[in-house]
Short mmCIF file of C-alpha atoms (C1' of nucleotides) in Angstrom, two decimals:
data_model
loop_
_atom_site.label_atom_id
_atom_site.label_comp_id
_atom_site.label_asym_id
_atom_site.label_seq_id
_atom_site.Cartn_x
_atom_site.Cartn_y
_atom_site.Cartn_z
CA UNK A 1 0.00 0.00 0.00
CA UNK A 2 2.80 2.35 0.86
CA UNK A 3 4.50 1.32 -2.34
CA UNK A 4 1.44 2.43 -4.25
CA UNK A 5 1.53 5.77 -2.54
CA UNK A 6 5.13 6.32 -3.49
CA UNK A 7 4.34 5.36 -7.02
CA UNK A 8 1.43 7.79 -7.18
CA UNK A 9 3.59 10.54 -5.79
CA UNK A 10 6.30 9.81 -8.27
CA UNK A 11 3.82 9.94 -11.16
CA UNK A 12 2.48 13.27 -9.95
CA UNK A 13 5.93 14.72 -9.60
CA UNK A 14 6.74 13.69 -13.10
CA UNK A 15 3.88 15.75 -14.41
CA UNK A 16 1.65 12.82 -15.09
CA UNK A 17 -1.13 13.05 -12.56
CA UNK A 18 -3.47 11.70 -15.22
CA UNK A 19 -1.63 8.43 -15.19
CA UNK A 20 -1.77 8.31 -11.44
CA UNK A 21 -5.51 8.73 -11.68
CA UNK A 22 -5.85 5.89 -14.15
CA UNK A 23 -3.93 3.83 -11.74
CA UNK A 24 -6.74 3.92 -9.20
CA UNK A 25 -8.79 1.12 -10.80
CA UNK A 26 -5.70 -1.08 -10.88
CA UNK A 27 -5.35 -0.66 -7.16
CA UNK A 28 -8.97 -1.61 -6.61
CA UNK A 29 -8.57 -4.70 -8.75
CA UNK A 30 -5.68 -5.79 -6.60
CA UNK A 31 -7.81 -5.39 -3.51
CA UNK A 32 -5.82 -2.44 -2.37
CA UNK A 33 -8.24 0.20 -1.21
CA UNK A 34 -7.07 3.73 -1.41
CA UNK A 35 -6.92 5.34 2.00
CA UNK A 36 -6.83 8.93 2.93
CA UNK A 37 -3.07 9.02 2.39
CA UNK A 38 -3.32 7.95 -1.23
CA UNK A 39 -6.08 10.40 -1.88
CA UNK A 40 -4.23 13.27 -0.35
CA UNK A 41 -1.19 12.47 -2.40
CA UNK A 42 -3.31 12.46 -5.52
CA UNK A 43 -5.36 15.54 -4.75
CA UNK A 44 -2.24 17.47 -3.98
CA UNK A 45 -0.61 16.20 -7.12
CA UNK A 46 -3.53 17.43 -9.16
CA UNK A 47 -3.54 20.76 -7.41
CA UNK A 48 0.11 21.34 -8.14
CA UNK A 49 -0.48 20.80 -11.79
CA UNK A 50 -3.10 23.49 -11.80
CA UNK A 51 -5.77 20.93 -12.37
CA UNK A 52 -7.73 22.44 -9.56
CA UNK A 53 -11.21 21.40 -10.62
CA UNK A 54 -9.89 17.88 -10.98
CA UNK A 55 -8.72 18.00 -7.41
CA UNK A 56 -12.22 18.77 -6.22
CA UNK A 57 -13.82 16.06 -8.31
CA UNK A 58 -11.34 13.68 -6.84
CA UNK A 59 -12.39 14.66 -3.37
CA UNK A 60 -15.98 13.86 -4.16
CA UNK A 61 -14.84 10.54 -5.49
CA UNK A 62 -12.83 9.70 -2.43
CA UNK A 63 -15.83 10.33 -0.25
CA UNK A 64 -17.81 7.93 -2.45
CA UNK A 65 -15.14 5.32 -1.92
CA UNK A 66 -15.70 5.72 1.77
CA UNK A 67 -12.58 7.72 2.49
CA UNK A 68 -13.28 10.50 4.95
CA UNK A 69 -11.44 13.75 4.39
CA UNK A 70 -9.14 14.67 7.26
CA UNK A 71 -7.17 17.70 8.35
CA UNK A 72 -4.62 17.20 5.61
CA UNK A 73 -7.28 16.88 2.90
CA UNK A 74 -8.90 20.11 4.03
CA UNK A 75 -5.59 21.87 4.27
CA UNK A 76 -4.68 20.91 0.72
CA UNK A 77 -7.97 22.36 -0.51
CA UNK A 78 -7.63 25.49 1.58
CA UNK A 79 -4.22 25.91 0.10
CA UNK A 80 -5.60 25.66 -3.43
CA UNK A 81 -8.01 28.51 -2.67
CA UNK A 82 -5.38 30.53 -0.86
CA UNK A 83 -3.03 30.28 -3.76
CA UNK A 84 -5.69 31.58 -6.11
CA UNK A 85 -6.74 34.39 -3.79
CA UNK A 86 -10.17 32.94 -3.20
CA UNK A 87 -10.24 33.66 0.47
CA UNK A 88 -13.98 33.49 0.84
CA UNK A 89 -13.94 29.87 -0.29
CA UNK A 90 -10.85 29.14 1.76
CA UNK A 91 -12.48 30.49 4.87
CA UNK A 92 -15.66 28.49 4.22
CA UNK A 93 -13.60 25.32 4.19
CA UNK A 94 -11.82 26.43 7.31
CA UNK A 95 -15.15 26.81 9.08
CA UNK A 96 -16.41 23.56 7.66
CA UNK A 97 -13.52 21.56 8.99
CA UNK A 98 -14.06 22.96 12.47
CA UNK A 99 -17.75 22.05 12.23
CA UNK A 100 -16.80 18.52 11.32
CA UNK A 101 -14.70 18.24 14.42
CA UNK A 102 -11.40 18.50 12.59
CA UNK A 103 -9.48 21.27 14.34
CA UNK A 104 -7.11 23.09 11.98
CA UNK A 105 -3.48 22.55 12.82
CA UNK A 106 -0.51 24.86 12.41
CA UNK A 107 -0.21 24.09 8.71
CA UNK A 108 -3.90 24.83 8.10
CA UNK A 109 -3.46 28.17 9.81
CA UNK A 110 -0.32 28.93 7.86
CA UNK A 111 -2.13 28.18 4.61
CA UNK A 112 -4.96 30.56 5.32
CA UNK A 113 -2.61 33.23 6.67
CA UNK A 114 -0.63 32.95 3.47
CA UNK A 115 -3.83 33.46 1.47
CA UNK A 116 -4.74 36.66 3.27
CA UNK A 117 -1.19 37.90 2.86
CA UNK A 118 -1.46 37.29 -0.87
CA UNK A 119 -4.39 39.61 -1.19
CA UNK A 120 -2.73 42.12 1.09
CA UNK A 121 -5.25 41.70 3.89
CA UNK A 122 -2.72 41.82 6.69
CA UNK A 123 -5.38 42.61 9.23
CA UNK A 124 -7.06 39.25 8.74
CA UNK A 125 -3.73 37.50 8.37
CA UNK A 126 -2.75 38.81 11.75
CA UNK A 127 -6.05 37.84 13.33
CA UNK A 128 -5.44 34.23 12.31
CA UNK A 129 -1.86 34.44 13.43
CA UNK A 130 -2.94 35.56 16.89
CA UNK A 131 -5.72 33.01 16.94
CA UNK A 132 -3.38 30.11 16.27
CA UNK A 133 -1.21 31.16 19.17
CA UNK A 134 -4.28 31.42 21.37
CA UNK A 135 -5.12 27.85 20.39
CA UNK A 136 -1.69 26.72 21.57
CA UNK A 137 -0.44 26.04 18.10
CA UNK A 138 3.16 27.09 17.63
CA UNK A 139 3.86 29.18 14.54
CA UNK A 140 6.97 27.70 13.00
CA UNK A 141 9.50 29.25 10.66
CA UNK A 142 7.15 28.78 7.70
CA UNK A 143 4.26 30.50 9.49
CA UNK A 144 6.47 33.45 10.39
CA UNK A 145 7.94 33.61 6.93
CA UNK A 146 4.49 33.70 5.35
CA UNK A 147 3.34 36.67 7.35
CA UNK A 148 6.71 38.41 7.13
CA UNK A 149 6.55 38.05 3.38
CA UNK A 150 3.09 39.60 3.45
CA UNK A 151 4.42 42.70 5.19
CA UNK A 152 7.49 42.84 2.96
CA UNK A 153 5.32 42.87 -0.15
CA UNK A 154 3.49 45.90 1.17
CA UNK A 155 6.74 47.60 2.10
CA UNK A 156 5.82 47.52 5.75
CA UNK A 157 9.28 46.65 7.03
CA UNK A 158 8.54 47.81 10.53
CA UNK A 159 6.11 44.98 11.08
CA UNK A 160 8.28 42.58 9.11
CA UNK A 161 11.26 43.45 11.26
CA UNK A 162 9.42 43.09 14.51
CA UNK A 163 8.12 39.66 13.53
CA UNK A 164 11.62 38.74 12.40
CA UNK A 165 12.88 39.56 15.90
CA UNK A 166 9.88 37.92 17.52
CA UNK A 167 10.45 34.58 15.82
CA UNK A 168 14.02 34.46 17.07
CA UNK A 169 12.84 35.26 20.57
CA UNK A 170 10.37 32.39 20.35
CA UNK A 171 13.08 29.99 19.24
CA UNK A 172 12.13 29.79 15.57
CA UNK A 173 15.28 30.44 13.61
CA UNK A 174 14.84 32.34 10.36
CA UNK A 175 15.91 30.21 7.41
CA UNK A 176 17.07 30.96 3.90
CA UNK A 177 13.54 31.78 2.76
CA UNK A 178 12.92 34.16 5.65
CA UNK A 179 16.15 36.02 4.95
CA UNK A 180 15.40 36.22 1.25
CA UNK A 181 12.01 37.79 1.95
CA UNK A 182 13.50 40.33 4.33
CA UNK A 183 16.29 41.19 1.92
CA UNK A 184 13.88 41.71 -0.95
CA UNK A 185 11.60 43.77 1.27
CA UNK A 186 14.38 46.17 2.23
CA UNK A 187 15.59 46.44 -1.35
CA UNK A 188 12.14 47.38 -2.54
CA UNK A 189 12.26 50.32 -0.15
CA UNK A 190 15.67 51.25 -1.46
CA UNK A 191 17.31 50.17 1.81
CA UNK A 192 20.26 48.35 0.28
CA UNK A 193 22.19 48.96 3.48
CA UNK A 194 19.80 46.78 5.46
CA UNK A 195 19.61 44.25 2.66
CA UNK A 196 23.34 43.69 2.53
CA UNK A 197 23.52 43.66 6.31
CA UNK A 198 21.06 40.78 6.35
CA UNK A 199 22.89 39.04 3.54
CA UNK A 200 26.09 39.12 5.59
CA UNK A 201 24.20 38.12 8.70
CA UNK A 202 22.78 35.00 7.16
CA UNK A 203 26.16 33.86 5.88
CA UNK A 204 27.61 34.44 9.32
CA UNK A 205 24.90 32.22 10.72
CA UNK A 206 25.80 29.51 8.24
CA UNK A 207 22.58 29.88 6.37
CA UNK A 208 23.71 29.34 2.81
CA UNK A 209 22.17 31.74 0.30
CA UNK A 210 20.57 29.71 -2.47
CA UNK A 211 19.76 30.51 -6.07
CA UNK A 212 16.72 32.56 -5.17
CA UNK A 213 18.65 34.61 -2.64
CA UNK A 214 21.29 35.42 -5.23
CA UNK A 215 18.64 36.18 -7.81
CA UNK A 216 17.04 38.59 -5.38
CA UNK A 217 20.32 40.32 -4.63
CA UNK A 218 21.39 40.54 -8.25
CA UNK A 219 18.07 41.69 -9.64
CA UNK A 220 17.72 44.39 -7.00
CA UNK A 221 21.29 45.68 -7.36
CA UNK A 222 20.80 45.91 -11.11
CA UNK A 223 17.53 47.75 -10.65
CA UNK A 224 19.23 50.24 -8.38
CA UNK A 225 22.04 50.75 -10.86
CA UNK A 226 24.80 48.75 -9.18
CA UNK A 227 25.92 46.55 -12.04
CA UNK A 228 29.30 46.13 -10.36
CA UNK A 229 27.88 44.55 -7.23
CA UNK A 230 25.57 42.42 -9.31
CA UNK A 231 28.44 40.93 -11.27
CA UNK A 232 30.47 40.39 -8.10
CA UNK A 233 27.60 38.36 -6.73
CA UNK A 234 27.34 36.44 -9.96
CA UNK A 235 30.98 35.44 -9.51
CA UNK A 236 30.37 34.42 -5.89
CA UNK A 237 27.48 32.35 -7.06
CA UNK A 238 29.63 30.44 -9.51
CA UNK A 239 32.34 30.05 -6.92
CA UNK A 240 29.85 28.50 -4.52
CA UNK A 241 28.62 26.19 -7.21
CA UNK A 242 25.12 27.59 -7.27
CA UNK A 243 23.65 28.06 -10.73
"C1'" A B 1 20.73 1.53 18.61
"C1'" C B 2 21.96 6.07 15.78
"C1'" A B 3 20.95 8.32 11.17
"C1'" A B 4 17.97 8.79 6.67
"C1'" U B 5 12.96 8.40 4.95
"C1'" C B 6 7.77 8.43 6.28
"C1'" A B 7 0.33 12.31 2.59
"C1'" G B 8 -0.50 18.99 3.34
"C1'" G B 9 2.09 25.17 4.19
"C1'" A B 10 6.53 30.19 2.83
"C1'" G B 11 10.73 33.47 -0.99
"C1'" U B 12 13.39 36.34 -6.46
"C1'" C B 13 13.17 37.49 -11.65
"C1'" U B 14 10.20 36.51 -16.26
#
RNA sequence: ACAAUCAGGAGUCU
């Protein structure tokens, strides 16, 4: 059964979720009944290939097969809505899962927070952020990074910075994604001083800048007319073997 | 035994 799941996942990753779907009858024939794990793998696979409507049809089908949706199933769907800025629908699902006695976990909260950040509704994002803490769920580095990114996008680096400090205080170490968001946020405000400070800081903390971090640095330096710094970074990038 | 793995969440440019 686990083997099947791996296989399904592999098919989805290789851009062939259709084949994974056709594989379902084969499983049934072999008396292997898909459980909620298989279905989640599939639904998520569909979602990532932008076959969103397919993902929902699949959910209906899994219910017919007697597989009850769980927290993960709901979170995948919430995430689909969040990533397409359909927060009304996302919130409906959020309420629905609570009604069904499936309390949202930290990842569910992070997904919906991310959605509100996407549409720039930081007020609601923050309400959910506070609510998850009230419910004794610990925001992890991804949760913090989501909301920090939301503030960075809006150029609100005061809030971004205070959350950046807060996460460290709470024992959640910023990772390469967090730093990249902060760096980009400062650049967008023209604060290249802060951006390069953070870039040095992350390296000092042994957080290795990845391709996206370098892209961020290079694109922003170019935009601000520092072709020299951009090409220096390009050299560093090659030296580090990132490319 | 340890480690690795063990369905869902975050970043740049185009």
